[in-house]
Amino acid sequence: MNIDILLGLQWGDEGKGKIVDALSPVYDVIARFQGGPNAGHTLEFNNVKHVLHLIPSGIFHPAILNVIGNGVVIDPAVFKKEIDKLGPPVSELTKRLAISNKANLILPSHRILDAAYESGKGNSKIGSTLKGIGPAYTDKTSRNGLRAGDIFKKDFRKLYNEHLENHLAILKNYDFKFDLKEHENEWFEGIEMLRKFSISNTEYLVNELAGKGKRILAEGAQGTMLDVDFGSYPFVTSSNTISAGACTGLGISPKLIGNIFGIFKAYCTRVGCGPFPTELHDETGSDLRNIGHEFGSTTGRPRRCGWLDLPAMKYSIMINGITRLFMTKADVMSGFKAIKICTEYKINGKICNELPFDIDSVIEPVYTELQGWETDIKDKREFDDLPIALKGYIEFIEAQTSVPVTMVSVGPDRKEIIFRN
Ligand code: GDP
Ligand code: IMO
Ligand code: MG
């Protein structure tokens, strides 16, 4: 049982990148299991901020092997840009990163299809990141995908052209203008970059390492409320973001899973469209956005902000089998006089503790108000030193969820973290 999973319990951007980076020294392997360049995982150390999209968040630790699993969809152009920006030379990075030959590729035409579908939807658009995620996963499940292992085939260019023709035929149905050439050039440069890396049956590698007792952390992307099966469908992403996704996205047995860490912000945010029961449209919402710098790491879009939603979080805990909770961004609420927390939903005047199937249901959050904390907590490193009101907030969450909060993040930097036994 030496594979742990860390994943988001809300609508993404819970701080996964920061925490994976901070936990990396106790692991030998960090493995991404789903999603693609829709993710934006931010890490900060030595006063420098890095945003990772495809590359696992253990990449800055030289001794760690990072794996991009079969469940991920890779855009070679984004991959190259990310590698070029990281800092260490490519010859060093090829030692730190292994890629599954079964990971599906995002083609330039997938990105165009994503944009065409979104514009065709008008007001009911998903608010996708426009990175081609939906169309790439669609081709995967309809058995039309190109995979990372295909790039070594002699007739790769021919295969690419066949896929492109299919996409161009679909695009004829849309009144949508696009420029393919620009995307294509950088995509093929990305393919050249990918060819420098080890692209293999990483399921063997991961199982072999687990068998040798190496410690592995599976890094989730997006969040449980964006899961294609259990999120607020259709306003979701196209992969299984939940713990079960780590098994299918890496090729590992559930028997190997140890801890499942659920990470949540002390409040909630959502970027893109879809229901958000505790969303705040008032000054408190804009305070959370401004103080918490809540703007998308991938698209720069302002994030919608609201109070912590316990019915949604309890659902996420249940679906994932969370064993430990990690809380981030409590420092953003320092100075708030009172803090609200949604404990129940009211739908059509009736208390309801389940997430409704119908996303058009009007959910009225039932709030409990707790006292805020005045003190700045960014320099705190011991749990006992946290303000009493914040400890009360954490205890309230633990009592409601029956899961211990064992880590509290108090700022974006790697060092701004409190571990609690
Ligand atoms: P991810 O997608 O889950 O990795 O999260 P993002 O990187 O998209 O968004 C989290 C944002 O919050 C990033 O800008 C982080 O640098 C920042 N962050 C992470 N943890 C904390 C924290 O505890 N406090 C504050 N103030 N910022 C944090
Ligand atoms: P990380 O890993 C927040 C959202 C998009 C949109 C929906 C579908 O950084 O937490 P997609 O491009 O996947 O088809 O978009 O999902 N979304 C995210 N929101 N964080 C993310 O990733 C997200 N990845 C996708 O905004 O609402
Ligand atoms: Mg993010």
mmCIF file of C-alpha atoms in Angstrom, residues 21-397:
data_model
loop_
_atom_site.group_PDB
_atom_site.id
_atom_site.type_symbol
_atom_site.label_atom_id
_atom_site.label_comp_id
_atom_site.label_asym_id
_atom_site.label_seq_id
_atom_site.Cartn_x
_atom_site.Cartn_y
_atom_site.Cartn_z
ATOM 1 C CA ASP A 21 5.634 20.010 -4.391
ATOM 2 C CA ALA A 22 5.780 20.429 -0.606
ATOM 3 C CA LEU A 23 5.167 16.691 -0.033
ATOM 4 C CA SER A 24 7.565 15.557 -2.779
ATOM 5 C CA PRO A 25 10.588 14.994 -0.496
ATOM 6 C CA VAL A 26 8.790 12.028 1.126
ATOM 7 C CA TYR A 27 8.025 10.362 -2.229
ATOM 8 C CA ASP A 28 10.119 8.679 -4.928
ATOM 9 C CA VAL A 29 7.591 9.084 -7.729
ATOM 10 C CA ILE A 30 4.951 11.715 -8.570
ATOM 11 C CA ALA A 31 2.464 10.564 -11.219
ATOM 12 C CA ARG A 32 -0.280 12.502 -12.999
ATOM 13 C CA PHE A 33 -3.219 10.234 -13.859
ATOM 14 C CA GLN A 34 -5.766 12.319 -15.803
ATOM 15 C CA GLY A 35 -6.553 15.671 -17.316
ATOM 16 C CA GLY A 36 -4.191 17.590 -19.532
ATOM 17 C CA PRO A 37 -3.211 21.178 -20.225
ATOM 18 C CA ASN A 38 -6.540 22.363 -18.807
ATOM 19 C CA ALA A 39 -4.776 22.037 -15.446
ATOM 20 C CA GLY A 40 -2.720 24.881 -14.021
ATOM 21 C CA HIS A 41 -0.779 23.816 -10.931
ATOM 22 C CA THR A 42 1.115 26.637 -9.231
ATOM 23 C CA LEU A 43 4.281 26.124 -7.203
ATOM 24 C CA GLU A 44 6.250 28.836 -5.437
ATOM 25 C CA PHE A 45 9.706 28.651 -3.938
ATOM 26 C CA ASN A 46 12.742 30.984 -3.782
ATOM 27 C CA ASN A 47 10.371 33.842 -4.684
ATOM 28 C CA VAL A 48 9.684 32.335 -8.106
ATOM 29 C CA LYS A 49 6.265 31.170 -9.248
ATOM 30 C CA HIS A 50 5.949 28.238 -11.676
ATOM 31 C CA VAL A 51 2.714 27.126 -13.340
ATOM 32 C CA LEU A 52 2.634 23.513 -14.563
ATOM 33 C CA HIS A 53 -0.018 22.216 -16.949
ATOM 34 C CA LEU A 54 1.043 18.734 -18.022
ATOM 35 C CA ILE A 55 4.165 18.041 -16.035
ATOM 36 C CA PRO A 56 3.751 16.541 -12.563
ATOM 37 C CA SER A 57 4.507 18.831 -9.636
ATOM 38 C CA GLY A 58 7.533 16.843 -8.430
ATOM 39 C CA ILE A 59 9.637 17.993 -11.399
ATOM 40 C CA PHE A 60 11.726 20.488 -9.418
ATOM 41 C CA HIS A 61 13.075 17.755 -7.150
ATOM 42 C CA PRO A 62 16.051 16.149 -8.937
ATOM 43 C CA ALA A 63 15.763 12.793 -7.143
ATOM 44 C CA ILE A 64 12.116 12.244 -8.027
ATOM 45 C CA LEU A 65 10.776 10.371 -11.030
ATOM 46 C CA ASN A 66 7.728 12.080 -12.537
ATOM 47 C CA VAL A 67 5.282 10.087 -14.619
ATOM 48 C CA ILE A 68 2.635 11.272 -17.079
ATOM 49 C CA GLY A 69 0.214 8.348 -16.995
ATOM 50 C CA ASN A 70 -1.988 6.824 -19.681
ATOM 51 C CA GLY A 71 -5.035 8.712 -18.358
ATOM 52 C CA VAL A 72 -3.556 12.086 -19.306
ATOM 53 C CA VAL A 73 -4.133 13.793 -22.671
ATOM 54 C CA ILE A 74 -0.982 15.488 -23.970
ATOM 55 C CA ASP A 75 -0.739 18.510 -26.237
ATOM 56 C CA PRO A 76 2.835 18.313 -27.575
ATOM 57 C CA ALA A 77 2.941 22.079 -28.206
ATOM 58 C CA VAL A 78 2.070 22.835 -24.571
ATOM 59 C CA PHE A 79 4.502 20.146 -23.446
ATOM 60 C CA LYS A 80 7.405 21.761 -25.340
ATOM 61 C CA LYS A 81 6.620 25.239 -24.030
ATOM 62 C CA GLU A 82 6.526 23.900 -20.503
ATOM 63 C CA ILE A 83 9.799 21.994 -20.834
ATOM 64 C CA ASP A 84 11.499 25.058 -22.344
ATOM 65 C CA LYS A 85 10.344 27.214 -19.407
ATOM 66 C CA LEU A 86 11.237 24.876 -16.551
ATOM 67 C CA GLY A 87 14.907 25.796 -16.198
ATOM 68 C CA PRO A 88 16.871 22.529 -16.006
ATOM 69 C CA PRO A 89 18.337 21.402 -19.375
ATOM 70 C CA VAL A 90 16.338 18.896 -21.442
ATOM 71 C CA SER A 91 19.093 16.289 -20.941
ATOM 72 C CA GLU A 92 18.406 16.491 -17.172
ATOM 73 C CA LEU A 93 14.609 16.569 -17.505
ATOM 74 C CA THR A 94 14.588 13.401 -19.633
ATOM 75 C CA LYS A 95 15.940 11.598 -16.547
ATOM 76 C CA ARG A 96 13.206 13.004 -14.305
ATOM 77 C CA LEU A 97 10.165 12.369 -16.497
ATOM 78 C CA ALA A 98 8.623 9.245 -18.034
ATOM 79 C CA ILE A 99 5.568 9.289 -20.282
ATOM 80 C CA SER A 100 3.008 6.581 -20.950
ATOM 81 C CA ASN A 101 2.890 5.397 -24.554
ATOM 82 C CA LYS A 102 -0.876 5.072 -24.061
ATOM 83 C CA ALA A 103 -1.507 8.725 -23.186
ATOM 84 C CA ASN A 104 -3.689 10.168 -25.968
ATOM 85 C CA LEU A 105 -2.519 13.181 -27.931
ATOM 86 C CA ILE A 106 -4.398 16.439 -28.271
ATOM 87 C CA LEU A 107 -4.175 17.474 -31.926
ATOM 88 C CA PRO A 108 -4.302 21.108 -33.063
ATOM 89 C CA SER A 109 -7.689 20.292 -34.589
ATOM 90 C CA HIS A 110 -8.966 19.107 -31.172
ATOM 91 C CA ARG A 111 -8.395 22.620 -29.882
ATOM 92 C CA ILE A 112 -10.271 24.053 -32.835
ATOM 93 C CA LEU A 113 -13.133 21.587 -32.319
ATOM 94 C CA ASP A 114 -13.284 22.568 -28.632
ATOM 95 C CA ALA A 115 -13.666 26.232 -29.627
ATOM 96 C CA ALA A 116 -16.192 25.453 -32.372
ATOM 97 C CA TYR A 117 -18.360 23.324 -30.027
ATOM 98 C CA GLU A 118 -18.245 26.012 -27.348
ATOM 99 C CA SER A 119 -19.215 28.800 -29.730
ATOM 100 C CA GLY A 120 -21.985 26.595 -31.140
ATOM 101 C CA LYS A 121 -23.441 26.177 -27.641
ATOM 102 C CA GLY A 122 -23.983 29.894 -27.142
ATOM 103 C CA ASN A 123 -25.350 30.600 -23.663
ATOM 104 C CA SER A 124 -25.178 26.979 -22.587
ATOM 105 C CA LYS A 125 -21.420 26.736 -23.166
ATOM 106 C CA ILE A 126 -19.308 24.812 -20.629
ATOM 107 C CA GLY A 127 -16.724 27.559 -20.282
ATOM 108 C CA SER A 128 -13.994 25.070 -21.210
ATOM 109 C CA THR A 129 -10.336 26.036 -21.102
ATOM 110 C CA LEU A 130 -10.307 25.642 -24.926
ATOM 111 C CA LYS A 131 -7.325 23.296 -24.691
ATOM 112 C CA GLY A 132 -9.004 20.542 -26.727
ATOM 113 C CA ILE A 133 -9.712 18.320 -23.722
ATOM 114 C CA GLY A 134 -13.292 17.265 -24.546
ATOM 115 C CA PRO A 135 -12.621 16.407 -28.222
ATOM 116 C CA ALA A 136 -9.391 14.524 -27.367
ATOM 117 C CA TYR A 137 -11.121 12.340 -24.732
ATOM 118 C CA THR A 138 -14.039 11.871 -27.125
ATOM 119 C CA ASP A 139 -11.662 10.453 -29.748
ATOM 120 C CA LYS A 140 -10.048 8.260 -27.086
ATOM 121 C CA THR A 141 -13.311 6.656 -25.976
ATOM 122 C CA SER A 142 -14.650 6.370 -29.520
ATOM 123 C CA ARG A 143 -11.394 4.566 -30.363
ATOM 124 C CA ASN A 144 -10.190 7.173 -32.801
ATOM 125 C CA GLY A 145 -7.288 8.591 -30.821
ATOM 126 C CA LEU A 146 -3.601 8.982 -31.570
ATOM 127 C CA ARG A 147 -1.388 7.951 -28.675
ATOM 128 C CA ALA A 148 2.046 9.090 -27.508
ATOM 129 C CA GLY A 149 3.539 5.738 -28.564
ATOM 130 C CA ASP A 150 2.366 6.363 -32.141
ATOM 131 C CA ILE A 151 4.868 9.186 -32.649
ATOM 132 C CA PHE A 152 7.639 6.628 -33.264
ATOM 133 C CA LYS A 153 5.755 4.957 -36.119
ATOM 134 C CA LYS A 154 7.162 5.495 -39.621
ATOM 135 C CA ASP A 155 3.759 6.512 -40.972
ATOM 136 C CA PHE A 156 2.994 8.910 -38.095
ATOM 137 C CA ARG A 157 2.499 11.866 -40.450
ATOM 138 C CA LYS A 158 0.007 9.842 -42.483
ATOM 139 C CA LEU A 159 -1.858 8.841 -39.309
ATOM 140 C CA TYR A 160 -1.935 12.479 -38.252
ATOM 141 C CA ASN A 161 -3.353 13.536 -41.625
ATOM 142 C CA GLU A 162 -6.092 10.906 -41.418
ATOM 143 C CA HIS A 163 -7.151 12.177 -38.000
ATOM 144 C CA LEU A 164 -7.024 15.748 -39.234
ATOM 145 C CA GLU A 165 -9.242 14.906 -42.224
ATOM 146 C CA ASN A 166 -11.869 13.475 -39.849
ATOM 147 C CA HIS A 167 -11.805 16.630 -37.768
ATOM 148 C CA LEU A 168 -11.966 18.921 -40.792
ATOM 149 C CA ALA A 169 -15.036 17.018 -41.986
ATOM 150 C CA ILE A 170 -16.765 17.694 -38.642
ATOM 151 C CA LEU A 171 -15.724 21.344 -38.721
ATOM 152 C CA LYS A 172 -17.490 21.800 -42.070
ATOM 153 C CA ASN A 173 -20.741 21.657 -40.076
ATOM 154 C CA TYR A 174 -19.712 24.679 -38.025
ATOM 155 C CA ASP A 175 -19.516 28.257 -39.169
ATOM 156 C CA PHE A 176 -16.201 28.684 -37.395
ATOM 157 C CA LYS A 177 -13.039 30.370 -38.710
ATOM 158 C CA PHE A 178 -9.678 28.943 -37.731
ATOM 159 C CA ASP A 179 -5.994 29.015 -38.573
ATOM 160 C CA LEU A 180 -4.574 25.523 -38.403
ATOM 161 C CA LYS A 181 -1.062 26.210 -39.760
ATOM 162 C CA GLU A 182 0.082 28.280 -36.794
ATOM 163 C CA HIS A 183 -0.964 25.549 -34.321
ATOM 164 C CA GLU A 184 0.421 22.785 -36.526
ATOM 165 C CA ASN A 185 3.973 24.138 -36.677
ATOM 166 C CA GLU A 186 4.328 24.357 -32.919
ATOM 167 C CA TRP A 187 2.603 20.988 -32.526
ATOM 168 C CA PHE A 188 5.195 19.217 -34.691
ATOM 169 C CA GLU A 189 8.010 20.987 -32.832
ATOM 170 C CA GLY A 190 6.394 19.573 -29.703
ATOM 171 C CA ILE A 191 6.432 16.083 -31.221
ATOM 172 C CA GLU A 192 10.195 16.438 -31.720
ATOM 173 C CA MET A 193 10.553 17.395 -28.066
ATOM 174 C CA LEU A 194 8.405 14.452 -26.945
ATOM 175 C CA ARG A 195 10.626 12.053 -28.916
ATOM 176 C CA LYS A 196 13.551 12.942 -26.636
ATOM 177 C CA PHE A 197 11.711 11.529 -23.604
ATOM 178 C CA SER A 198 11.201 7.974 -22.445
ATOM 179 C CA ILE A 199 7.768 6.964 -23.753
ATOM 180 C CA SER A 200 6.944 3.466 -22.554
ATOM 181 C CA ASN A 201 4.518 1.101 -20.845
ATOM 182 C CA THR A 202 4.652 3.163 -17.638
ATOM 183 C CA GLU A 203 2.133 0.807 -15.985
ATOM 184 C CA TYR A 204 5.007 -1.731 -15.733
ATOM 185 C CA LEU A 205 7.356 0.939 -14.412
ATOM 186 C CA VAL A 206 4.925 2.179 -11.747
ATOM 187 C CA ASN A 207 4.030 -1.343 -10.568
ATOM 188 C CA GLU A 208 7.677 -2.389 -10.515
ATOM 189 C CA LEU A 209 8.607 0.637 -8.408
ATOM 190 C CA ALA A 210 5.668 0.055 -6.077
ATOM 191 C CA GLY A 211 6.765 -3.586 -5.757
ATOM 192 C CA LYS A 212 10.228 -2.434 -4.716
ATOM 193 C CA GLY A 213 8.690 -0.377 -1.917
ATOM 194 C CA LYS A 214 9.169 3.005 -3.605
ATOM 195 C CA ARG A 215 6.700 5.625 -2.405
ATOM 196 C CA ILE A 216 4.403 6.949 -5.087
ATOM 197 C CA LEU A 217 2.054 9.941 -5.006
ATOM 198 C CA ALA A 218 -0.648 10.121 -7.671
ATOM 199 C CA GLU A 219 -1.410 13.781 -8.437
ATOM 200 C CA GLY A 220 -4.938 14.611 -9.487
ATOM 201 C CA ALA A 221 -5.961 17.463 -11.737
ATOM 202 C CA GLN A 222 -9.219 19.454 -11.700
ATOM 203 C CA GLY A 223 -11.510 18.531 -8.790
ATOM 204 C CA THR A 224 -14.200 16.039 -7.825
ATOM 205 C CA MET A 225 -17.013 18.427 -8.709
ATOM 206 C CA LEU A 226 -15.615 18.488 -12.264
ATOM 207 C CA ASP A 227 -15.541 14.674 -12.573
ATOM 208 C CA VAL A 228 -17.243 13.486 -15.761
ATOM 209 C CA ASP A 229 -19.462 11.011 -13.843
ATOM 210 C CA PHE A 230 -20.022 12.680 -10.483
ATOM 211 C CA GLY A 231 -19.535 16.400 -11.132
ATOM 212 C CA SER A 232 -22.176 18.919 -12.132
ATOM 213 C CA TYR A 233 -22.694 17.348 -15.583
ATOM 214 C CA PRO A 234 -22.500 18.664 -18.270
ATOM 215 C CA PHE A 235 -20.456 21.465 -16.672
ATOM 216 C CA VAL A 236 -17.530 19.162 -15.999
ATOM 217 C CA THR A 237 -14.274 18.115 -17.583
ATOM 218 C CA SER A 238 -13.978 14.904 -19.627
ATOM 219 C CA SER A 239 -11.994 12.637 -17.301
ATOM 220 C CA ASN A 240 -12.441 10.846 -13.985
ATOM 221 C CA THR A 241 -10.834 13.211 -11.518
ATOM 222 C CA ILE A 242 -11.700 10.965 -8.542
ATOM 223 C CA SER A 243 -9.518 8.410 -6.748
ATOM 224 C CA ALA A 244 -10.736 5.583 -8.993
ATOM 225 C CA GLY A 245 -9.230 7.555 -11.893
ATOM 226 C CA ALA A 246 -5.765 6.998 -10.422
ATOM 227 C CA CYS A 247 -6.144 3.231 -10.943
ATOM 228 C CA THR A 248 -7.276 3.483 -14.565
ATOM 229 C CA GLY A 249 -5.026 6.450 -15.313
ATOM 230 C CA LEU A 250 -1.832 4.766 -14.159
ATOM 231 C CA GLY A 251 -2.577 1.050 -14.428
ATOM 232 C CA ILE A 252 -2.497 0.261 -10.717
ATOM 233 C CA SER A 253 -4.672 -1.915 -8.537
ATOM 234 C CA PRO A 254 -6.893 -0.425 -5.797
ATOM 235 C CA LYS A 255 -5.071 -2.870 -3.490
ATOM 236 C CA LEU A 256 -1.978 -0.677 -3.733
ATOM 237 C CA ILE A 257 -3.659 2.516 -2.550
ATOM 238 C CA GLY A 258 -2.788 3.790 0.917
ATOM 239 C CA ASN A 259 -3.840 7.294 1.858
ATOM 240 C CA ILE A 260 -6.190 9.381 -0.238
ATOM 241 C CA PHE A 261 -5.585 13.041 0.515
ATOM 242 C CA GLY A 262 -8.460 15.402 -0.219
ATOM 243 C CA ILE A 263 -7.456 18.984 -0.681
ATOM 244 C CA PHE A 264 -9.869 21.883 -0.284
ATOM 245 C CA LYS A 265 -9.734 25.643 -0.072
ATOM 246 C CA ALA A 266 -11.055 27.188 3.144
ATOM 247 C CA TYR A 267 -13.716 28.677 0.838
ATOM 248 C CA CYS A 268 -14.836 27.684 -2.677
ATOM 249 C CA THR A 269 -14.008 28.840 -6.170
ATOM 250 C CA ARG A 270 -15.125 27.817 -9.601
ATOM 251 C CA VAL A 271 -13.914 28.933 -13.024
ATOM 252 C CA GLY A 272 -16.128 28.356 -16.048
ATOM 253 C CA CYS A 273 -19.895 27.850 -16.141
ATOM 254 C CA GLY A 274 -22.249 25.646 -14.128
ATOM 255 C CA PRO A 275 -23.928 25.530 -10.722
ATOM 256 C CA PHE A 276 -22.159 26.879 -7.651
ATOM 257 C CA PRO A 277 -24.586 26.856 -4.697
ATOM 258 C CA THR A 278 -22.563 29.029 -2.294
ATOM 259 C CA GLU A 279 -21.361 31.565 -4.866
ATOM 260 C CA LEU A 280 -21.151 35.120 -3.528
ATOM 261 C CA HIS A 281 -22.017 37.959 -5.888
ATOM 262 C CA ASP A 282 -21.339 40.612 -3.267
ATOM 263 C CA GLU A 283 -18.359 42.428 -1.778
ATOM 264 C CA THR A 284 -17.284 39.361 0.223
ATOM 265 C CA GLY A 285 -17.023 37.423 -3.039
ATOM 266 C CA SER A 286 -14.845 40.088 -4.622
ATOM 267 C CA ASP A 287 -12.750 40.330 -1.425
ATOM 268 C CA LEU A 288 -12.067 36.579 -1.634
ATOM 269 C CA ARG A 289 -11.139 36.972 -5.317
ATOM 270 C CA ASN A 290 -8.848 39.954 -4.773
ATOM 271 C CA ILE A 291 -7.158 38.834 -1.566
ATOM 272 C CA GLY A 292 -6.836 35.235 -2.778
ATOM 273 C CA HIS A 293 -5.688 36.294 -6.295
ATOM 274 C CA GLU A 294 -8.423 34.094 -7.672
ATOM 275 C CA PHE A 295 -7.706 34.292 -11.376
ATOM 276 C CA GLY A 296 -7.277 31.116 -13.445
ATOM 277 C CA SER A 297 -3.713 29.754 -13.665
ATOM 278 C CA THR A 298 -4.397 28.442 -17.179
ATOM 279 C CA THR A 299 -6.755 30.995 -18.725
ATOM 280 C CA GLY A 300 -6.452 34.064 -16.455
ATOM 281 C CA ARG A 301 -10.259 34.166 -16.093
ATOM 282 C CA PRO A 302 -11.602 35.566 -12.789
ATOM 283 C CA ARG A 303 -12.666 32.708 -10.513
ATOM 284 C CA ARG A 304 -16.161 32.766 -9.031
ATOM 285 C CA CYS A 305 -15.880 32.729 -5.220
ATOM 286 C CA GLY A 306 -18.119 31.621 -2.359
ATOM 287 C CA TRP A 307 -18.310 30.069 1.100
ATOM 288 C CA LEU A 308 -17.247 26.515 1.877
ATOM 289 C CA ASP A 309 -19.882 24.010 0.763
ATOM 290 C CA LEU A 310 -20.018 21.019 3.129
ATOM 291 C CA PRO A 311 -22.716 18.976 1.340
ATOM 292 C CA ALA A 312 -20.536 19.058 -1.810
ATOM 293 C CA MET A 313 -17.420 18.298 0.208
ATOM 294 C CA LYS A 314 -19.015 15.374 2.045
ATOM 295 C CA TYR A 315 -20.060 13.981 -1.332
ATOM 296 C CA SER A 316 -16.483 14.298 -2.596
ATOM 297 C CA ILE A 317 -15.144 12.622 0.536
ATOM 298 C CA MET A 318 -17.561 9.715 0.041
ATOM 299 C CA ILE A 319 -16.849 9.219 -3.671
ATOM 300 C CA ASN A 320 -13.073 9.316 -3.146
ATOM 301 C CA GLY A 321 -12.745 7.533 0.199
ATOM 302 C CA ILE A 322 -10.717 10.410 1.616
ATOM 303 C CA THR A 323 -8.512 9.456 4.570
ATOM 304 C CA ARG A 324 -6.969 12.885 5.325
ATOM 305 C CA LEU A 325 -8.048 16.430 4.582
ATOM 306 C CA PHE A 326 -5.654 19.220 3.600
ATOM 307 C CA MET A 327 -6.890 22.797 3.863
ATOM 308 C CA THR A 328 -5.388 25.645 1.833
ATOM 309 C CA LYS A 329 -5.786 29.426 1.692
ATOM 310 C CA ALA A 330 -7.152 29.986 5.213
ATOM 311 C CA ASP A 331 -4.807 33.006 5.251
ATOM 312 C CA VAL A 332 -7.033 34.657 2.622
ATOM 313 C CA MET A 333 -9.865 34.920 5.161
ATOM 314 C CA SER A 334 -7.732 36.430 7.942
ATOM 315 C CA GLY A 335 -9.449 39.654 8.984
ATOM 316 C CA PHE A 336 -12.964 38.480 8.082
ATOM 317 C CA LYS A 337 -15.167 39.220 11.133
ATOM 318 C CA ALA A 338 -17.504 36.310 10.464
ATOM 319 C CA ILE A 339 -17.237 33.266 8.249
ATOM 320 C CA LYS A 340 -20.136 31.315 6.867
ATOM 321 C CA ILE A 341 -20.153 27.649 6.069
ATOM 322 C CA CYS A 342 -22.912 25.834 4.204
ATOM 323 C CA THR A 343 -24.027 22.748 6.119
ATOM 324 C CA GLU A 344 -27.186 21.815 4.246
ATOM 325 C CA TYR A 345 -29.089 22.587 1.070
ATOM 326 C CA LYS A 346 -32.710 23.628 0.833
ATOM 327 C CA ILE A 347 -34.411 22.682 -2.431
ATOM 328 C CA ASN A 348 -38.059 23.686 -3.014
ATOM 329 C CA GLY A 349 -38.246 24.605 0.671
ATOM 330 C CA LYS A 350 -37.113 21.147 1.839
ATOM 331 C CA ILE A 351 -33.805 20.303 3.518
ATOM 332 C CA CYS A 352 -31.801 18.085 1.209
ATOM 333 C CA ASN A 353 -28.372 16.704 1.889
ATOM 334 C CA GLU A 354 -27.814 15.113 -1.474
ATOM 335 C CA LEU A 355 -26.512 16.846 -4.543
ATOM 336 C CA PRO A 356 -29.492 17.049 -6.887
ATOM 337 C CA PHE A 357 -29.377 15.289 -10.257
ATOM 338 C CA ASP A 358 -30.988 18.235 -11.957
ATOM 339 C CA ILE A 359 -28.452 21.000 -12.270
ATOM 340 C CA ASP A 360 -31.212 23.526 -12.825
ATOM 341 C CA SER A 361 -32.504 22.934 -9.271
ATOM 342 C CA VAL A 362 -32.487 26.122 -7.245
ATOM 343 C CA ILE A 363 -30.324 25.308 -4.241
ATOM 344 C CA GLU A 364 -30.600 27.530 -1.203
ATOM 345 C CA PRO A 365 -27.568 27.056 1.030
ATOM 346 C CA VAL A 366 -28.243 26.801 4.796
ATOM 347 C CA TYR A 367 -25.389 28.515 6.599
ATOM 348 C CA THR A 368 -23.813 28.312 10.023
ATOM 349 C CA GLU A 369 -21.924 31.441 10.970
ATOM 350 C CA LEU A 370 -18.625 31.092 12.766
ATOM 351 C CA GLN A 371 -16.339 33.702 14.217
ATOM 352 C CA GLY A 372 -13.519 34.924 11.983
ATOM 353 C CA TRP A 373 -9.901 35.449 13.009
ATOM 354 C CA GLU A 374 -8.172 38.803 12.974
ATOM 355 C CA THR A 375 -4.540 37.682 13.035
ATOM 356 C CA ASP A 376 -2.393 37.146 9.985
ATOM 357 C CA ILE A 377 -1.363 33.481 9.892
ATOM 358 C CA LYS A 378 1.182 33.442 7.050
ATOM 359 C CA ASP A 379 4.158 33.135 9.399
ATOM 360 C CA LYS A 380 2.619 30.374 11.567
ATOM 361 C CA ARG A 381 4.311 26.969 11.334
ATOM 362 C CA GLU A 382 2.731 25.142 14.310
ATOM 363 C CA PHE A 383 -0.909 24.142 14.495
ATOM 364 C CA ASP A 384 -1.099 25.181 18.134
ATOM 365 C CA ASP A 385 -0.099 28.738 17.195
ATOM 366 C CA LEU A 386 -3.100 29.242 14.926
ATOM 367 C CA PRO A 387 -5.859 31.585 16.174
ATOM 368 C CA ILE A 388 -8.543 29.879 18.281
ATOM 369 C CA ALA A 389 -11.272 30.865 15.822
ATOM 370 C CA LEU A 390 -9.423 29.191 12.928
ATOM 371 C CA LYS A 391 -8.916 26.062 15.009
ATOM 372 C CA GLY A 392 -12.648 26.190 15.723
ATOM 373 C CA TYR A 393 -13.366 26.422 11.977
ATOM 374 C CA ILE A 394 -11.162 23.368 11.345
ATOM 375 C CA GLU A 395 -12.742 21.408 14.212
ATOM 376 C CA PHE A 396 -16.189 22.225 12.835
ATOM 377 C CA ILE A 397 -15.180 20.803 9.436
#
